[in-house]
Amino acid sequence: DNAPPRTGPAREFTAILITDVGGLGDKGFNDSGWAGCLEAQKRLAEQGKKIEVKFIESEEQTDYTANLNTASERADVVIALGFLIADAVEQVARYNPATHYIFIDGQVKGANIASFDFHANEAAFLAGLLASYVTQTGVAGVTPGMDIPPVEAFAAGFRAGFLTGGRTRGREVKILSTTIGSFDDPVKAKSIAVTLINQNADILFQLAGNSGLGVIEAVEDQPGRVFAIGVDIDQDDLAPGKILTSVLKRMDRIVADQITAAYEGKFQGGIYTAGLKDDAVGLSDMRHTRSLVPEDAHAVMQRAREAIVTGKIAVPKTYAELEKFVPPVLEK
């Protein structure tokens, strides 16, 4: 698996994106990474500089190493998406010291790797808090694609926020969760979503890549006040009025910044974390649903945001931390 060195005539600076399973068109995680590549290309073009951007789609996890090797032979900078590709990135990067690697969703050490680990739990907490004010049944559902750390961070943060909202309002709340087992099975995801709705969940937080589109479809089919919460990018327009908010992970911005830095010779390997205070995570502006959110919810969310940024609230990132979490009462 020792990738050959790059040889051949001089060519344009090239960035190649390796998607996670599910590929492009997931209207979420993978599409956000690709949007970052296109943004970098546009940004540099405005300065009269040309770069080529390409992508290679991973159909399954076994494709990662081969895809990374292919990209490493042809690209100056390789963008690798998703926690599950981490080991392959570490391995391939070692054999290609002249190539820069941007890894999204975890921590991989290497002088030529810039890893980004998002505090998605912080933004998810705000979504959970919001949900606790909008739910009529007091029940929310969570549909993780797979139980991996970046997904757990979203789920743990959301649960903590939902419980905090319940405690603040003096209301009994409950969270149901069913793992889909894949980021690329919208049909199964839809059927799980329907089951959760039948168990009284009126807000579903989808954490499932391409599978999540099935959750959104299930919610869209439901009459009345049943909502989905989108993830990674602003998904509010996928079902206007039925998506309460989207929990944003601004990987598009980070990918664009890092490709630009690599082009300009300013790339620096290292492990970086990014959260609410860096504006790297947050909530969509709820352009279709704002009128459904009680006024006091906005005030409480603002206070929660400040408490998280200043460290007064430590939002759990794992289920283990969630078990020890004591929901605070957020004064209005």
mmCIF file of C-alpha atoms in Angstrom:
data_model
loop_
_atom_site.group_PDB
_atom_site.id
_atom_site.type_symbol
_atom_site.label_atom_id
_atom_site.label_comp_id
_atom_site.label_asym_id
_atom_site.label_seq_id
_atom_site.Cartn_x
_atom_site.Cartn_y
_atom_site.Cartn_z
ATOM 1 C CA ASP A 1 0.000 0.000 0.000
ATOM 2 C CA ASN A 2 3.013 2.223 -0.472
ATOM 3 C CA ALA A 3 1.764 4.904 -2.861
ATOM 4 C CA PRO A 4 4.214 5.865 -5.615
ATOM 5 C CA PRO A 5 5.593 9.409 -5.528
ATOM 6 C CA ARG A 6 4.023 11.994 -7.811
ATOM 7 C CA THR A 7 5.945 12.517 -11.027
ATOM 8 C CA GLY A 8 5.260 13.981 -14.434
ATOM 9 C CA PRO A 9 4.957 17.436 -15.963
ATOM 10 C CA ALA A 10 4.053 20.530 -13.982
ATOM 11 C CA ARG A 11 0.313 20.893 -13.619
ATOM 12 C CA GLU A 12 -2.277 23.035 -11.950
ATOM 13 C CA PHE A 13 -2.554 23.066 -8.174
ATOM 14 C CA THR A 14 -5.105 20.341 -7.448
ATOM 15 C CA ALA A 15 -7.356 19.622 -4.482
ATOM 16 C CA ILE A 16 -9.180 16.287 -4.348
ATOM 17 C CA LEU A 17 -12.026 15.524 -1.954
ATOM 18 C CA ILE A 18 -12.638 11.962 -0.742
ATOM 19 C CA THR A 19 -16.264 11.658 0.334
ATOM 20 C CA ASP A 20 -17.560 9.523 3.143
ATOM 21 C CA VAL A 21 -19.983 6.712 2.229
ATOM 22 C CA GLY A 22 -23.214 8.038 0.755
ATOM 23 C CA GLY A 23 -21.247 10.256 -1.623
ATOM 24 C CA LEU A 24 -22.308 13.603 -3.024
ATOM 25 C CA GLY A 25 -25.988 14.499 -3.179
ATOM 26 C CA ASP A 26 -26.592 13.778 0.522
ATOM 27 C CA LYS A 27 -27.617 17.447 0.969
ATOM 28 C CA GLY A 28 -25.499 17.383 4.127
ATOM 29 C CA PHE A 29 -22.059 16.257 5.259
ATOM 30 C CA ASN A 30 -20.441 15.305 1.925
ATOM 31 C CA ASP A 31 -22.073 18.156 0.018
ATOM 32 C CA SER A 32 -20.769 20.597 2.629
ATOM 33 C CA GLY A 33 -17.185 19.397 2.124
ATOM 34 C CA TRP A 34 -17.536 19.752 -1.654
ATOM 35 C CA ALA A 35 -19.034 23.247 -1.234
ATOM 36 C CA GLY A 36 -15.816 24.170 0.610
ATOM 37 C CA CYS A 37 -13.716 23.004 -2.362
ATOM 38 C CA LEU A 38 -15.790 25.053 -4.802
ATOM 39 C CA GLU A 39 -15.609 28.074 -2.491
ATOM 40 C CA ALA A 40 -11.782 27.856 -2.391
ATOM 41 C CA GLN A 41 -11.664 27.614 -6.188
ATOM 42 C CA LYS A 42 -13.943 30.665 -6.529
ATOM 43 C CA ARG A 43 -12.052 32.659 -3.906
ATOM 44 C CA LEU A 44 -8.709 32.055 -5.626
ATOM 45 C CA ALA A 45 -10.182 32.669 -9.101
ATOM 46 C CA GLU A 46 -11.247 36.120 -7.921
ATOM 47 C CA GLN A 47 -7.536 36.785 -7.289
ATOM 48 C CA GLY A 48 -6.644 35.512 -10.756
ATOM 49 C CA LYS A 49 -5.325 32.179 -9.439
ATOM 50 C CA LYS A 50 -6.444 28.863 -10.892
ATOM 51 C CA ILE A 51 -6.841 25.606 -9.012
ATOM 52 C CA GLU A 52 -8.452 22.369 -10.014
ATOM 53 C CA VAL A 53 -10.900 20.691 -7.629
ATOM 54 C CA LYS A 54 -12.067 17.094 -7.996
ATOM 55 C CA PHE A 55 -13.804 14.469 -5.900
ATOM 56 C CA ILE A 56 -13.668 10.708 -5.478
ATOM 57 C CA GLU A 57 -16.735 9.069 -3.948
ATOM 58 C CA SER A 58 -16.391 6.285 -1.379
ATOM 59 C CA GLU A 59 -19.102 3.677 -1.895
ATOM 60 C CA GLU A 60 -18.082 1.767 1.222
ATOM 61 C CA GLN A 61 -15.444 1.901 3.946
ATOM 62 C CA THR A 62 -13.175 -0.544 2.108
ATOM 63 C CA ASP A 63 -12.681 2.120 -0.619
ATOM 64 C CA TYR A 64 -10.958 4.623 1.671
ATOM 65 C CA THR A 65 -7.321 3.551 1.303
ATOM 66 C CA ALA A 66 -7.465 3.058 -2.463
ATOM 67 C CA ASN A 67 -9.237 6.406 -2.914
ATOM 68 C CA LEU A 68 -6.693 8.194 -0.729
ATOM 69 C CA ASN A 69 -3.791 6.597 -2.625
ATOM 70 C CA THR A 70 -5.276 7.659 -5.972
ATOM 71 C CA ALA A 71 -5.845 11.210 -4.737
ATOM 72 C CA SER A 72 -2.387 11.416 -3.163
ATOM 73 C CA GLU A 73 -0.736 10.654 -6.519
ATOM 74 C CA ARG A 74 -2.593 13.470 -8.256
ATOM 75 C CA ALA A 75 -3.287 16.193 -5.705
ATOM 76 C CA ASP A 76 -1.403 18.837 -3.763
ATOM 77 C CA VAL A 77 -4.046 18.770 -1.077
ATOM 78 C CA VAL A 78 -6.404 15.901 -0.203
ATOM 79 C CA ILE A 79 -9.577 16.500 1.799
ATOM 80 C CA ALA A 80 -10.832 13.429 3.669
ATOM 81 C CA LEU A 81 -14.320 13.465 5.168
ATOM 82 C CA GLY A 82 -15.652 11.479 8.093
ATOM 83 C CA PHE A 83 -14.485 9.882 11.310
ATOM 84 C CA LEU A 84 -14.327 6.406 9.765
ATOM 85 C CA ILE A 85 -11.585 7.372 7.268
ATOM 86 C CA ALA A 86 -9.168 8.456 10.040
ATOM 87 C CA ASP A 87 -6.944 5.341 10.109
ATOM 88 C CA ALA A 88 -6.583 5.312 6.334
ATOM 89 C CA VAL A 89 -5.580 8.998 6.336
ATOM 90 C CA GLU A 90 -2.901 8.424 8.967
ATOM 91 C CA GLN A 91 -1.475 5.495 7.002
ATOM 92 C CA VAL A 92 -1.499 7.080 3.523
ATOM 93 C CA ALA A 93 -0.247 10.491 4.694
ATOM 94 C CA ARG A 94 2.853 8.868 6.141
ATOM 95 C CA TYR A 95 3.872 7.652 2.664
ATOM 96 C CA ASN A 96 3.125 10.999 1.006
ATOM 97 C CA PRO A 97 4.927 13.627 3.094
ATOM 98 C CA ALA A 98 4.752 16.239 0.292
ATOM 99 C CA THR A 99 0.943 16.083 0.123
ATOM 100 C CA HIS A 100 -1.216 18.140 2.489
ATOM 101 C CA TYR A 101 -4.224 16.415 4.089
ATOM 102 C CA ILE A 102 -7.301 18.092 5.525
ATOM 103 C CA PHE A 103 -9.220 15.673 7.736
ATOM 104 C CA ILE A 104 -12.731 16.567 8.892
ATOM 105 C CA ASP A 105 -14.400 15.021 11.941
ATOM 106 C CA GLY A 106 -11.779 13.766 14.326
ATOM 107 C CA GLN A 107 -8.140 13.812 15.319
ATOM 108 C CA VAL A 108 -5.278 12.341 13.313
ATOM 109 C CA LYS A 109 -1.671 13.186 14.118
ATOM 110 C CA GLY A 110 0.808 13.899 11.327
ATOM 111 C CA ALA A 111 2.960 16.845 10.260
ATOM 112 C CA ASN A 112 1.149 17.038 6.905
ATOM 113 C CA ILE A 113 -2.385 16.547 8.324
ATOM 114 C CA ALA A 114 -4.676 19.321 9.562
ATOM 115 C CA SER A 115 -7.441 17.609 11.573
ATOM 116 C CA PHE A 116 -10.643 19.329 12.591
ATOM 117 C CA ASP A 117 -12.755 18.161 15.501
ATOM 118 C CA PHE A 118 -15.973 20.136 15.907
ATOM 119 C CA HIS A 119 -17.743 20.874 19.185
ATOM 120 C CA ALA A 120 -21.023 19.993 17.493
ATOM 121 C CA ASN A 121 -22.376 19.096 20.943
ATOM 122 C CA GLU A 122 -22.513 22.831 21.774
ATOM 123 C CA ALA A 123 -24.809 23.733 18.870
ATOM 124 C CA ALA A 124 -26.824 20.536 19.371
ATOM 125 C CA PHE A 125 -27.458 21.609 22.985
ATOM 126 C CA LEU A 126 -29.122 24.780 21.675
ATOM 127 C CA ALA A 127 -31.235 22.671 19.282
ATOM 128 C CA GLY A 128 -32.315 20.422 22.167
ATOM 129 C CA LEU A 129 -33.210 23.445 24.261
ATOM 130 C CA LEU A 130 -35.237 24.865 21.363
ATOM 131 C CA ALA A 131 -36.985 21.513 20.856
ATOM 132 C CA SER A 132 -38.021 21.421 24.527
ATOM 133 C CA TYR A 133 -39.940 24.688 24.002
ATOM 134 C CA VAL A 134 -41.605 23.611 20.758
ATOM 135 C CA THR A 135 -42.557 19.995 21.522
ATOM 136 C CA GLN A 136 -46.190 19.407 22.409
ATOM 137 C CA THR A 137 -45.790 15.778 23.454
ATOM 138 C CA GLY A 138 -42.617 16.262 25.520
ATOM 139 C CA VAL A 139 -40.988 13.479 23.485
ATOM 140 C CA ALA A 140 -38.105 13.903 21.046
ATOM 141 C CA GLY A 141 -36.432 11.239 18.904
ATOM 142 C CA VAL A 142 -32.828 10.926 17.751
ATOM 143 C CA THR A 143 -31.780 8.837 14.730
ATOM 144 C CA PRO A 144 -27.988 8.359 14.582
ATOM 145 C CA GLY A 145 -26.661 6.814 11.356
ATOM 146 C CA MET A 146 -23.960 4.990 13.302
ATOM 147 C CA ASP A 147 -22.706 5.190 16.872
ATOM 148 C CA ILE A 148 -19.377 6.922 16.266
ATOM 149 C CA PRO A 149 -17.888 9.798 18.313
ATOM 150 C CA PRO A 150 -18.855 12.750 16.062
ATOM 151 C CA VAL A 151 -22.457 11.502 15.946
ATOM 152 C CA GLU A 152 -22.449 10.814 19.685
ATOM 153 C CA ALA A 153 -21.350 14.431 20.258
ATOM 154 C CA PHE A 154 -24.437 15.721 18.434
ATOM 155 C CA ALA A 155 -26.734 13.263 20.214
ATOM 156 C CA ALA A 156 -25.320 13.849 23.717
ATOM 157 C CA GLY A 157 -25.446 17.634 23.304
ATOM 158 C CA PHE A 158 -29.017 17.536 22.012
ATOM 159 C CA ARG A 159 -30.194 15.332 24.870
ATOM 160 C CA ALA A 160 -28.504 17.605 27.428
ATOM 161 C CA GLY A 161 -30.241 20.642 25.908
ATOM 162 C CA PHE A 162 -33.635 18.936 25.790
ATOM 163 C CA LEU A 163 -33.331 17.852 29.445
ATOM 164 C CA THR A 164 -32.182 21.362 30.435
ATOM 165 C CA GLY A 165 -35.222 22.873 28.731
ATOM 166 C CA GLY A 166 -37.478 20.387 30.493
ATOM 167 C CA ARG A 167 -35.976 21.215 33.879
ATOM 168 C CA THR A 168 -36.061 24.976 33.219
ATOM 169 C CA ARG A 169 -39.751 24.764 32.350
ATOM 170 C CA GLY A 170 -40.554 22.288 35.124
ATOM 171 C CA ARG A 171 -41.780 19.805 32.560
ATOM 172 C CA GLU A 172 -41.279 16.061 32.217
ATOM 173 C CA VAL A 173 -39.516 15.269 28.905
ATOM 174 C CA LYS A 174 -38.353 12.067 27.292
ATOM 175 C CA ILE A 175 -35.933 11.159 24.497
ATOM 176 C CA LEU A 176 -36.138 8.075 22.288
ATOM 177 C CA SER A 177 -33.245 6.945 20.116
ATOM 178 C CA THR A 178 -32.798 4.310 17.410
ATOM 179 C CA THR A 179 -29.552 3.859 15.477
ATOM 180 C CA ILE A 180 -30.066 3.244 11.754
ATOM 181 C CA GLY A 181 -26.782 1.374 11.248
ATOM 182 C CA SER A 182 -25.856 3.164 8.009
ATOM 183 C CA PHE A 183 -25.389 6.658 6.604
ATOM 184 C CA ASP A 184 -26.771 5.485 3.278
ATOM 185 C CA ASP A 185 -30.126 3.782 3.899
ATOM 186 C CA PRO A 186 -32.945 6.353 3.672
ATOM 187 C CA VAL A 187 -35.602 3.633 3.372
ATOM 188 C CA LYS A 188 -34.709 2.028 6.704
ATOM 189 C CA ALA A 189 -34.309 5.475 8.261
ATOM 190 C CA LYS A 190 -37.802 6.471 7.170
ATOM 191 C CA SER A 191 -39.341 3.386 8.740
ATOM 192 C CA ILE A 192 -37.450 4.011 12.018
ATOM 193 C CA ALA A 193 -38.667 7.623 11.985
ATOM 194 C CA VAL A 194 -42.287 6.513 11.536
ATOM 195 C CA THR A 195 -41.910 4.145 14.517
ATOM 196 C CA LEU A 196 -40.578 6.963 16.716
ATOM 197 C CA ILE A 197 -43.407 9.275 15.635
ATOM 198 C CA ASN A 198 -45.887 6.521 16.524
ATOM 199 C CA GLN A 199 -44.254 6.455 19.973
ATOM 200 C CA ASN A 200 -45.210 10.121 20.387
ATOM 201 C CA ALA A 201 -41.999 11.847 19.288
ATOM 202 C CA ASP A 202 -42.993 15.102 17.594
ATOM 203 C CA ILE A 203 -39.425 16.323 16.939
ATOM 204 C CA LEU A 204 -36.786 14.079 15.306
ATOM 205 C CA PHE A 205 -33.104 14.994 15.202
ATOM 206 C CA GLN A 206 -31.583 13.220 12.211
ATOM 207 C CA LEU A 207 -27.847 12.425 12.455
ATOM 208 C CA ALA A 208 -27.560 10.172 9.493
ATOM 209 C CA GLY A 209 -26.069 11.642 6.309
ATOM 210 C CA ASN A 210 -27.935 10.360 3.269
ATOM 211 C CA SER A 211 -30.135 8.177 5.530
ATOM 212 C CA GLY A 212 -31.349 11.363 7.178
ATOM 213 C CA LEU A 213 -33.247 12.269 4.016
ATOM 214 C CA GLY A 214 -35.554 9.345 4.871
ATOM 215 C CA VAL A 215 -36.198 10.830 8.321
ATOM 216 C CA ILE A 216 -37.076 14.182 6.748
ATOM 217 C CA GLU A 217 -39.430 12.424 4.311
ATOM 218 C CA ALA A 218 -41.220 10.654 7.185
ATOM 219 C CA VAL A 219 -41.759 13.973 8.959
ATOM 220 C CA GLU A 220 -42.958 15.629 5.759
ATOM 221 C CA ASP A 221 -45.602 12.902 5.372
ATOM 222 C CA GLN A 222 -46.995 13.589 8.860
ATOM 223 C CA PRO A 223 -49.861 16.028 9.252
ATOM 224 C CA GLY A 224 -49.688 18.652 11.973
ATOM 225 C CA ARG A 225 -46.871 19.659 14.275
ATOM 226 C CA VAL A 226 -44.164 17.087 13.715
ATOM 227 C CA PHE A 227 -40.685 18.418 12.947
ATOM 228 C CA ALA A 228 -37.266 17.225 11.904
ATOM 229 C CA ILE A 229 -34.011 18.910 12.883
ATOM 230 C CA GLY A 230 -31.431 19.028 10.105
ATOM 231 C CA VAL A 231 -27.713 18.482 10.493
ATOM 232 C CA ASP A 232 -24.310 19.633 9.164
ATOM 233 C CA ILE A 233 -25.639 22.191 6.671
ATOM 234 C CA ASP A 234 -28.748 24.348 6.512
ATOM 235 C CA GLN A 235 -31.416 21.807 5.507
ATOM 236 C CA ASP A 236 -34.387 24.052 6.351
ATOM 237 C CA ASP A 237 -35.431 24.311 2.689
ATOM 238 C CA LEU A 238 -35.624 20.513 2.208
ATOM 239 C CA ALA A 239 -39.095 20.544 3.796
ATOM 240 C CA PRO A 240 -40.025 24.178 4.489
ATOM 241 C CA GLY A 241 -41.927 24.541 7.742
ATOM 242 C CA LYS A 242 -41.312 20.923 8.775
ATOM 243 C CA ILE A 243 -37.637 21.363 9.689
ATOM 244 C CA LEU A 244 -37.500 23.256 12.955
ATOM 245 C CA THR A 245 -33.834 24.209 12.602
ATOM 246 C CA SER A 246 -30.563 22.737 11.353
ATOM 247 C CA VAL A 247 -27.480 22.205 13.515
ATOM 248 C CA LEU A 248 -24.657 23.631 11.415
ATOM 249 C CA LYS A 249 -21.109 22.345 11.275
ATOM 250 C CA ARG A 250 -19.279 24.891 9.121
ATOM 251 C CA MET A 251 -16.881 22.450 7.498
ATOM 252 C CA ASP A 252 -17.410 24.203 4.153
ATOM 253 C CA ARG A 253 -15.717 27.301 5.563
ATOM 254 C CA ILE A 254 -12.876 25.340 7.126
ATOM 255 C CA VAL A 255 -12.206 23.305 3.963
ATOM 256 C CA ALA A 256 -12.136 26.510 1.878
ATOM 257 C CA ASP A 257 -9.758 28.219 4.323
ATOM 258 C CA GLN A 258 -7.423 25.230 4.458
ATOM 259 C CA ILE A 259 -7.229 24.718 0.675
ATOM 260 C CA THR A 260 -6.472 28.437 0.314
ATOM 261 C CA ALA A 261 -3.761 28.185 2.983
ATOM 262 C CA ALA A 262 -2.213 25.194 1.187
ATOM 263 C CA TYR A 263 -2.210 27.089 -2.119
ATOM 264 C CA GLU A 264 -0.534 30.081 -0.468
ATOM 265 C CA GLY A 265 2.098 27.925 1.225
ATOM 266 C CA LYS A 266 0.663 28.639 4.698
ATOM 267 C CA PHE A 267 -0.697 25.160 5.456
ATOM 268 C CA GLN A 268 0.008 23.953 8.990
ATOM 269 C CA GLY A 269 -0.610 20.428 10.187
ATOM 270 C CA GLY A 270 -2.083 19.951 13.645
ATOM 271 C CA ILE A 271 -5.236 19.076 15.540
ATOM 272 C CA TYR A 272 -7.766 21.884 15.677
ATOM 273 C CA THR A 273 -11.051 22.116 17.537
ATOM 274 C CA ALA A 274 -13.823 24.496 16.587
ATOM 275 C CA GLY A 275 -17.041 25.343 18.409
ATOM 276 C CA LEU A 276 -19.662 27.991 19.156
ATOM 277 C CA LYS A 277 -17.154 30.664 20.123
ATOM 278 C CA ASP A 278 -15.390 30.302 16.734
ATOM 279 C CA ASP A 279 -18.744 30.397 14.927
ATOM 280 C CA ALA A 280 -17.794 26.985 13.490
ATOM 281 C CA VAL A 281 -21.040 25.432 14.764
ATOM 282 C CA GLY A 282 -24.460 26.973 15.279
ATOM 283 C CA LEU A 283 -28.115 26.877 14.295
ATOM 284 C CA SER A 284 -29.785 27.896 11.036
ATOM 285 C CA ASP A 285 -31.886 31.064 11.104
ATOM 286 C CA MET A 286 -35.190 29.115 11.068
ATOM 287 C CA ARG A 287 -36.624 31.226 8.252
ATOM 288 C CA HIS A 288 -39.675 28.928 7.855
ATOM 289 C CA THR A 289 -40.351 28.145 11.533
ATOM 290 C CA ARG A 290 -39.392 31.206 13.586
ATOM 291 C CA SER A 291 -43.049 32.102 14.181
ATOM 292 C CA LEU A 292 -43.600 28.698 15.858
ATOM 293 C CA VAL A 293 -40.914 29.345 18.490
ATOM 294 C CA PRO A 294 -42.140 30.926 21.732
ATOM 295 C CA GLU A 295 -40.520 34.305 22.458
ATOM 296 C CA ASP A 296 -39.055 33.173 25.781
ATOM 297 C CA ALA A 297 -37.245 30.313 24.016
ATOM 298 C CA HIS A 298 -35.078 32.785 22.075
ATOM 299 C CA ALA A 299 -34.036 34.543 25.291
ATOM 300 C CA VAL A 300 -33.200 31.275 27.051
ATOM 301 C CA MET A 301 -31.200 30.033 24.047
ATOM 302 C CA GLN A 302 -29.217 33.275 23.990
ATOM 303 C CA ARG A 303 -28.425 32.868 27.683
ATOM 304 C CA ALA A 304 -27.435 29.232 27.143
ATOM 305 C CA ARG A 305 -25.175 30.219 24.270
ATOM 306 C CA GLU A 306 -23.346 32.740 26.460
ATOM 307 C CA ALA A 307 -23.025 30.197 29.276
ATOM 308 C CA ILE A 308 -21.490 27.637 26.885
ATOM 309 C CA VAL A 309 -19.062 30.110 25.297
ATOM 310 C CA THR A 310 -17.876 31.340 28.715
ATOM 311 C CA GLY A 311 -17.571 27.780 30.046
ATOM 312 C CA LYS A 312 -20.357 28.074 32.644
ATOM 313 C CA ILE A 313 -22.133 25.141 31.003
ATOM 314 C CA ALA A 314 -19.917 22.216 30.008
ATOM 315 C CA VAL A 315 -21.938 20.411 27.355
ATOM 316 C CA PRO A 316 -21.444 16.616 27.356
ATOM 317 C CA LYS A 317 -19.786 15.200 24.247
ATOM 318 C CA THR A 318 -20.317 11.504 25.052
ATOM 319 C CA TYR A 319 -23.099 9.383 26.530
ATOM 320 C CA ALA A 320 -20.837 8.720 29.529
ATOM 321 C CA GLU A 321 -20.533 12.467 30.178
ATOM 322 C CA LEU A 322 -24.290 12.842 29.635
ATOM 323 C CA GLU A 323 -24.985 10.399 32.479
ATOM 324 C CA LYS A 324 -23.120 12.692 34.884
ATOM 325 C CA PHE A 325 -24.672 15.868 33.466
ATOM 326 C CA VAL A 326 -26.981 17.780 35.815
ATOM 327 C CA PRO A 327 -29.331 19.951 33.751
ATOM 328 C CA PRO A 328 -29.124 23.559 34.969
ATOM 329 C CA VAL A 329 -32.174 25.793 35.369
ATOM 330 C CA LEU A 330 -31.746 28.648 32.905
ATOM 331 C CA GLU A 331 -33.383 31.776 34.310
ATOM 332 C CA LYS A 332 -35.396 33.794 31.817
#
